[in-house]
Amino acid sequence: MNRRLPLLITILLFGYAFLYIPIVSLIVYSFNESRLVTVWSGFSTKWYAELLQNGPLLSAAWLSIRIAALTATLSVVLGTLAALALVRFRRFRGRGSLEVMVTAPLVMPEVIIGLSLLLLFVAMENVIGWPAGRGMTTIVIAHTTFAMAYVAVVVQSRLAHMDLSLEEAALDLGARPIKVFFTITLPLIAPSLAAGWLLAFTLSLDDLVVASFVSGPGATTLPMVVYSSVRLGVSPEINALATIIVGLVAMAVLIAGYILWRQEKHGRSDNL
């Protein structure tokens, strides 16, 4: 084991370097004075000032954040309902169809999802007049379609391993099922709900393929703007925006880690 340790450490360092060196490079070149992102010509923060003047890029970023937040919220609600149906109701008519519909977006190519939803929206507009065109609404529906599948899997795993004795005791004491759900079940599965929300938010914010099919001229998401800009050359303003996003994500991770550490610390002190 001791002989293999240097090799394992080398592989680990290579893996971390492969993952994080590009991110570090992006952050460093966001402070580059030159417009060429591969030629260092001096330290400067002017691209962050230019970013504040780039209306289309900021509008796309704000639109993507709103879409991701709505998608994550809807996905948690629908995914939790689907997980409850699959875990708590073992046998019911249509269970097989529900399982297929929940798991299908996990393995289906994004191109197929985007194209099928585009055809669906066009057919719905012709028949009932809604949705009128493609925009933020169609993107939210499309993202919720595949993001809720990931939430359902996460919540289903938590429900399957949850102790039912607390719920049964509350029901025996006369509590109504809806009160048991909100006072006992929901707090117990809250970590999985938070994980599912964050996962759905990330999937929506990162999506390019599906959004390209179901979006319209008035709804251009951030990945679409970045992709179109990269085709003409990477702009330092995109590096600056990416650096800000990386900083916000790192701050959120640190805050979440600190909260978990405080909870574990208080839990140990209470046990003592």
PDB file of N, CA and C in Angstrom, residues 52-104:
ATOM      1  N   LEU A  52     -20.159  45.700 -17.006  1.00  0.00           N
ATOM      2  CA  LEU A  52     -21.305  46.445 -16.491  1.00  0.00           C
ATOM      3  C   LEU A  52     -21.984  47.273 -17.565  1.00  0.00           C
ATOM      4  N   GLN A  53     -21.278  47.535 -18.660  1.00  0.00           N
ATOM      5  CA  GLN A  53     -21.849  48.298 -19.767  1.00  0.00           C
ATOM      6  C   GLN A  53     -22.403  47.400 -20.873  1.00  0.00           C
ATOM      7  N   ASN A  54     -22.222  46.098 -20.731  1.00  0.00           N
ATOM      8  CA  ASN A  54     -22.676  45.151 -21.750  1.00  0.00           C
ATOM      9  C   ASN A  54     -24.107  44.731 -21.423  1.00  0.00           C
ATOM     10  N   GLY A  55     -25.057  45.464 -21.965  1.00  0.00           N
ATOM     11  CA  GLY A  55     -26.459  45.213 -21.675  1.00  0.00           C
ATOM     12  C   GLY A  55     -26.952  43.841 -22.109  1.00  0.00           C
ATOM     13  N   PRO A  56     -26.683  43.403 -23.347  1.00  0.00           N
ATOM     14  CA  PRO A  56     -27.171  42.087 -23.774  1.00  0.00           C
ATOM     15  C   PRO A  56     -26.647  40.935 -22.915  1.00  0.00           C
ATOM     16  N   LEU A  57     -25.374  41.003 -22.531  1.00  0.00           N
ATOM     17  CA  LEU A  57     -24.807  39.917 -21.732  1.00  0.00           C
ATOM     18  C   LEU A  57     -25.421  39.884 -20.341  1.00  0.00           C
ATOM     19  N   LEU A  58     -25.593  41.048 -19.723  1.00  0.00           N
ATOM     20  CA  LEU A  58     -26.199  41.095 -18.396  1.00  0.00           C
ATOM     21  C   LEU A  58     -27.668  40.700 -18.442  1.00  0.00           C
ATOM     22  N   SER A  59     -28.364  41.098 -19.500  1.00  0.00           N
ATOM     23  CA  SER A  59     -29.770  40.714 -19.643  1.00  0.00           C
ATOM     24  C   SER A  59     -29.905  39.203 -19.794  1.00  0.00           C
ATOM     25  N   ALA A  60     -29.007  38.600 -20.574  1.00  0.00           N
ATOM     26  CA  ALA A  60     -29.037  37.149 -20.744  1.00  0.00           C
ATOM     27  C   ALA A  60     -28.734  36.439 -19.433  1.00  0.00           C
ATOM     28  N   ALA A  61     -27.782  36.971 -18.661  1.00  0.00           N
ATOM     29  CA  ALA A  61     -27.456  36.364 -17.371  1.00  0.00           C
ATOM     30  C   ALA A  61     -28.635  36.454 -16.403  1.00  0.00           C
ATOM     31  N   TRP A  62     -29.295  37.608 -16.355  1.00  0.00           N
ATOM     32  CA  TRP A  62     -30.430  37.773 -15.461  1.00  0.00           C
ATOM     33  C   TRP A  62     -31.597  36.887 -15.884  1.00  0.00           C
ATOM     34  N   LEU A  63     -31.815  36.755 -17.196  1.00  0.00           N
ATOM     35  CA  LEU A  63     -32.864  35.869 -17.689  1.00  0.00           C
ATOM     36  C   LEU A  63     -32.570  34.428 -17.327  1.00  0.00           C
ATOM     37  N   SER A  64     -31.327  34.002 -17.469  1.00  0.00           N
ATOM     38  CA  SER A  64     -30.962  32.622 -17.127  1.00  0.00           C
ATOM     39  C   SER A  64     -31.156  32.348 -15.644  1.00  0.00           C
ATOM     40  N   ILE A  65     -30.838  33.317 -14.793  1.00  0.00           N
ATOM     41  CA  ILE A  65     -31.021  33.133 -13.353  1.00  0.00           C
ATOM     42  C   ILE A  65     -32.497  33.002 -13.006  1.00  0.00           C
ATOM     43  N   ARG A  66     -33.346  33.836 -13.611  1.00  0.00           N
ATOM     44  CA  ARG A  66     -34.784  33.743 -13.353  1.00  0.00           C
ATOM     45  C   ARG A  66     -35.355  32.416 -13.838  1.00  0.00           C
ATOM     46  N   ILE A  67     -34.946  32.005 -15.029  1.00  0.00           N
ATOM     47  CA  ILE A  67     -35.421  30.733 -15.564  1.00  0.00           C
ATOM     48  C   ILE A  67     -34.967  29.582 -14.676  1.00  0.00           C
ATOM     49  N   ALA A  68     -33.711  29.628 -14.244  1.00  0.00           N
ATOM     50  CA  ALA A  68     -33.185  28.550 -13.403  1.00  0.00           C
ATOM     51  C   ALA A  68     -33.911  28.492 -12.064  1.00  0.00           C
ATOM     52  N   ALA A  69     -34.211  29.643 -11.470  1.00  0.00           N
ATOM     53  CA  ALA A  69     -34.913  29.659 -10.185  1.00  0.00           C
ATOM     54  C   ALA A  69     -36.330  29.102 -10.324  1.00  0.00           C
ATOM     55  N   LEU A  70     -37.051  29.522 -11.364  1.00  0.00           N
ATOM     56  CA  LEU A  70     -38.403  29.003 -11.583  1.00  0.00           C
ATOM     57  C   LEU A  70     -38.375  27.512 -11.895  1.00  0.00           C
ATOM     58  N   THR A  71     -37.419  27.107 -12.727  1.00  0.00           N
ATOM     59  CA  THR A  71     -37.298  25.694 -13.070  1.00  0.00           C
ATOM     60  C   THR A  71     -37.013  24.848 -11.837  1.00  0.00           C
ATOM     61  N   ALA A  72     -36.089  25.296 -11.000  1.00  0.00           N
ATOM     62  CA  ALA A  72     -35.736  24.534  -9.807  1.00  0.00           C
ATOM     63  C   ALA A  72     -36.918  24.406  -8.852  1.00  0.00           C
ATOM     64  N   THR A  73     -37.676  25.482  -8.684  1.00  0.00           N
ATOM     65  CA  THR A  73     -38.824  25.442  -7.776  1.00  0.00           C
ATOM     66  C   THR A  73     -39.906  24.502  -8.288  1.00  0.00           C
ATOM     67  N   LEU A  74     -40.252  24.626  -9.576  1.00  0.00           N
ATOM     68  CA  LEU A  74     -41.256  23.739 -10.148  1.00  0.00           C
ATOM     69  C   LEU A  74     -40.780  22.285 -10.150  1.00  0.00           C
ATOM     70  N   SER A  75     -39.515  22.081 -10.411  1.00  0.00           N
ATOM     71  CA  SER A  75     -38.975  20.720 -10.447  1.00  0.00           C
ATOM     72  C   SER A  75     -39.025  20.073  -9.069  1.00  0.00           C
ATOM     73  N   VAL A  76     -38.766  20.834  -8.021  1.00  0.00           N
ATOM     74  CA  VAL A  76     -38.831  20.285  -6.662  1.00  0.00           C
ATOM     75  C   VAL A  76     -40.259  19.884  -6.321  1.00  0.00           C
ATOM     76  N   VAL A  77     -41.223  20.723  -6.671  1.00  0.00           N
ATOM     77  CA  VAL A  77     -42.624  20.402  -6.369  1.00  0.00           C
ATOM     78  C   VAL A  77     -43.072  19.159  -7.128  1.00  0.00           C
ATOM     79  N   LEU A  78     -42.872  19.149  -8.444  1.00  0.00           N
ATOM     80  CA  LEU A  78     -43.333  18.022  -9.260  1.00  0.00           C
ATOM     81  C   LEU A  78     -42.511  16.763  -8.998  1.00  0.00           C
ATOM     82  N   GLY A  79     -41.205  16.920  -8.838  1.00  0.00           N
ATOM     83  CA  GLY A  79     -40.363  15.763  -8.573  1.00  0.00           C
ATOM     84  C   GLY A  79     -40.661  15.130  -7.228  1.00  0.00           C
ATOM     85  N   THR A  80     -40.971  15.937  -6.226  1.00  0.00           N
ATOM     86  CA  THR A  80     -41.315  15.397  -4.912  1.00  0.00           C
ATOM     87  C   THR A  80     -42.634  14.642  -4.959  1.00  0.00           C
ATOM     88  N   LEU A  81     -43.611  15.183  -5.678  1.00  0.00           N
ATOM     89  CA  LEU A  81     -44.891  14.481  -5.816  1.00  0.00           C
ATOM     90  C   LEU A  81     -44.708  13.141  -6.523  1.00  0.00           C
ATOM     91  N   ALA A  82     -43.894  13.130  -7.579  1.00  0.00           N
ATOM     92  CA  ALA A  82     -43.636  11.875  -8.294  1.00  0.00           C
ATOM     93  C   ALA A  82     -42.912  10.873  -7.403  1.00  0.00           C
ATOM     94  N   ALA A  83     -41.935  11.343  -6.619  1.00  0.00           N
ATOM     95  CA  ALA A  83     -41.205  10.447  -5.722  1.00  0.00           C
ATOM     96  C   ALA A  83     -42.123   9.882  -4.645  1.00  0.00           C
ATOM     97  N   LEU A  84     -42.997  10.710  -4.087  1.00  0.00           N
ATOM     98  CA  LEU A  84     -43.943  10.224  -3.074  1.00  0.00           C
ATOM     99  C   LEU A  84     -44.864   9.156  -3.652  1.00  0.00           C
ATOM    100  N   ALA A  85     -45.335   9.378  -4.886  1.00  0.00           N
ATOM    101  CA  ALA A  85     -46.223   8.398  -5.507  1.00  0.00           C
ATOM    102  C   ALA A  85     -45.513   7.071  -5.742  1.00  0.00           C
ATOM    103  N   LEU A  86     -44.261   7.121  -6.152  1.00  0.00           N
ATOM    104  CA  LEU A  86     -43.534   5.886  -6.461  1.00  0.00           C
ATOM    105  C   LEU A  86     -43.096   5.133  -5.212  1.00  0.00           C
ATOM    106  N   VAL A  87     -42.811   5.852  -4.132  1.00  0.00           N
ATOM    107  CA  VAL A  87     -42.307   5.199  -2.921  1.00  0.00           C
ATOM    108  C   VAL A  87     -43.440   4.776  -1.989  1.00  0.00           C
ATOM    109  N   ARG A  88     -44.412   5.660  -1.764  1.00  0.00           N
ATOM    110  CA  ARG A  88     -45.445   5.383  -0.777  1.00  0.00           C
ATOM    111  C   ARG A  88     -46.601   4.550  -1.334  1.00  0.00           C
ATOM    112  N   PHE A  89     -46.841   4.625  -2.629  1.00  0.00           N
ATOM    113  CA  PHE A  89     -47.929   3.844  -3.229  1.00  0.00           C
ATOM    114  C   PHE A  89     -47.297   2.788  -4.128  1.00  0.00           C
ATOM    115  N   ARG A  90     -47.184   1.603  -3.574  1.00  0.00           N
ATOM    116  CA  ARG A  90     -46.462   0.541  -4.261  1.00  0.00           C
ATOM    117  C   ARG A  90     -47.166   0.081  -5.525  1.00  0.00           C
ATOM    118  N   ARG A  91     -48.488  -0.073  -5.461  1.00  0.00           N
ATOM    119  CA  ARG A  91     -49.235  -0.595  -6.585  1.00  0.00           C
ATOM    120  C   ARG A  91     -50.392   0.348  -6.915  1.00  0.00           C
ATOM    121  N   PHE A  92     -50.408   0.843  -8.110  1.00  0.00           N
ATOM    122  CA  PHE A  92     -51.532   1.636  -8.603  1.00  0.00           C
ATOM    123  C   PHE A  92     -51.490   1.609 -10.126  1.00  0.00           C
ATOM    124  N   ARG A  93     -52.628   1.871 -10.724  1.00  0.00           N
ATOM    125  CA  ARG A  93     -52.722   1.827 -12.177  1.00  0.00           C
ATOM    126  C   ARG A  93     -51.896   2.964 -12.781  1.00  0.00           C
ATOM    127  N   GLY A  94     -51.027   2.621 -13.697  1.00  0.00           N
ATOM    128  CA  GLY A  94     -50.187   3.619 -14.347  1.00  0.00           C
ATOM    129  C   GLY A  94     -48.832   3.800 -13.691  1.00  0.00           C
ATOM    130  N   ARG A  95     -48.502   2.954 -12.719  1.00  0.00           N
ATOM    131  CA  ARG A  95     -47.199   3.091 -12.049  1.00  0.00           C
ATOM    132  C   ARG A  95     -46.054   2.878 -13.032  1.00  0.00           C
ATOM    133  N   GLY A  96     -46.176   1.884 -13.884  1.00  0.00           N
ATOM    134  CA  GLY A  96     -45.116   1.629 -14.863  1.00  0.00           C
ATOM    135  C   GLY A  96     -44.919   2.795 -15.804  1.00  0.00           C
ATOM    136  N   SER A  97     -46.030   3.386 -16.254  1.00  0.00           N
ATOM    137  CA  SER A  97     -45.922   4.551 -17.147  1.00  0.00           C
ATOM    138  C   SER A  97     -45.271   5.726 -16.431  1.00  0.00           C
ATOM    139  N   LEU A  98     -45.609   5.925 -15.151  1.00  0.00           N
ATOM    140  CA  LEU A  98     -45.014   7.022 -14.397  1.00  0.00           C
ATOM    141  C   LEU A  98     -43.515   6.812 -14.221  1.00  0.00           C
ATOM    142  N   GLU A  99     -43.097   5.595 -13.916  1.00  0.00           N
ATOM    143  CA  GLU A  99     -41.667   5.319 -13.775  1.00  0.00           C
ATOM    144  C   GLU A  99     -40.922   5.585 -15.077  1.00  0.00           C
ATOM    145  N   VAL A 100     -41.523   5.197 -16.201  1.00  0.00           N
ATOM    146  CA  VAL A 100     -40.879   5.435 -17.495  1.00  0.00           C
ATOM    147  C   VAL A 100     -40.771   6.925 -17.777  1.00  0.00           C
ATOM    148  N   MET A 101     -41.830   7.673 -17.495  1.00  0.00           N
ATOM    149  CA  MET A 101     -41.809   9.109 -17.765  1.00  0.00           C
ATOM    150  C   MET A 101     -40.824   9.838 -16.851  1.00  0.00           C
ATOM    151  N   VAL A 102     -40.648   9.330 -15.623  1.00  0.00           N
ATOM    152  CA  VAL A 102     -39.713   9.978 -14.698  1.00  0.00           C
ATOM    153  C   VAL A 102     -38.267   9.721 -15.100  1.00  0.00           C
ATOM    154  N   THR A 103     -37.986   8.480 -15.523  1.00  0.00           N
ATOM    155  CA  THR A 103     -36.597   8.123 -15.832  1.00  0.00           C
ATOM    156  C   THR A 103     -36.196   8.411 -17.282  1.00  0.00           C
ATOM    157  N   ALA A 104     -37.162   8.578 -18.180  1.00  0.00           N
ATOM    158  CA  ALA A 104     -36.832   8.778 -19.597  1.00  0.00           C
ATOM    159  C   ALA A 104     -35.965  10.021 -19.832  1.00  0.00           C
TER     160      ALA A 104
END
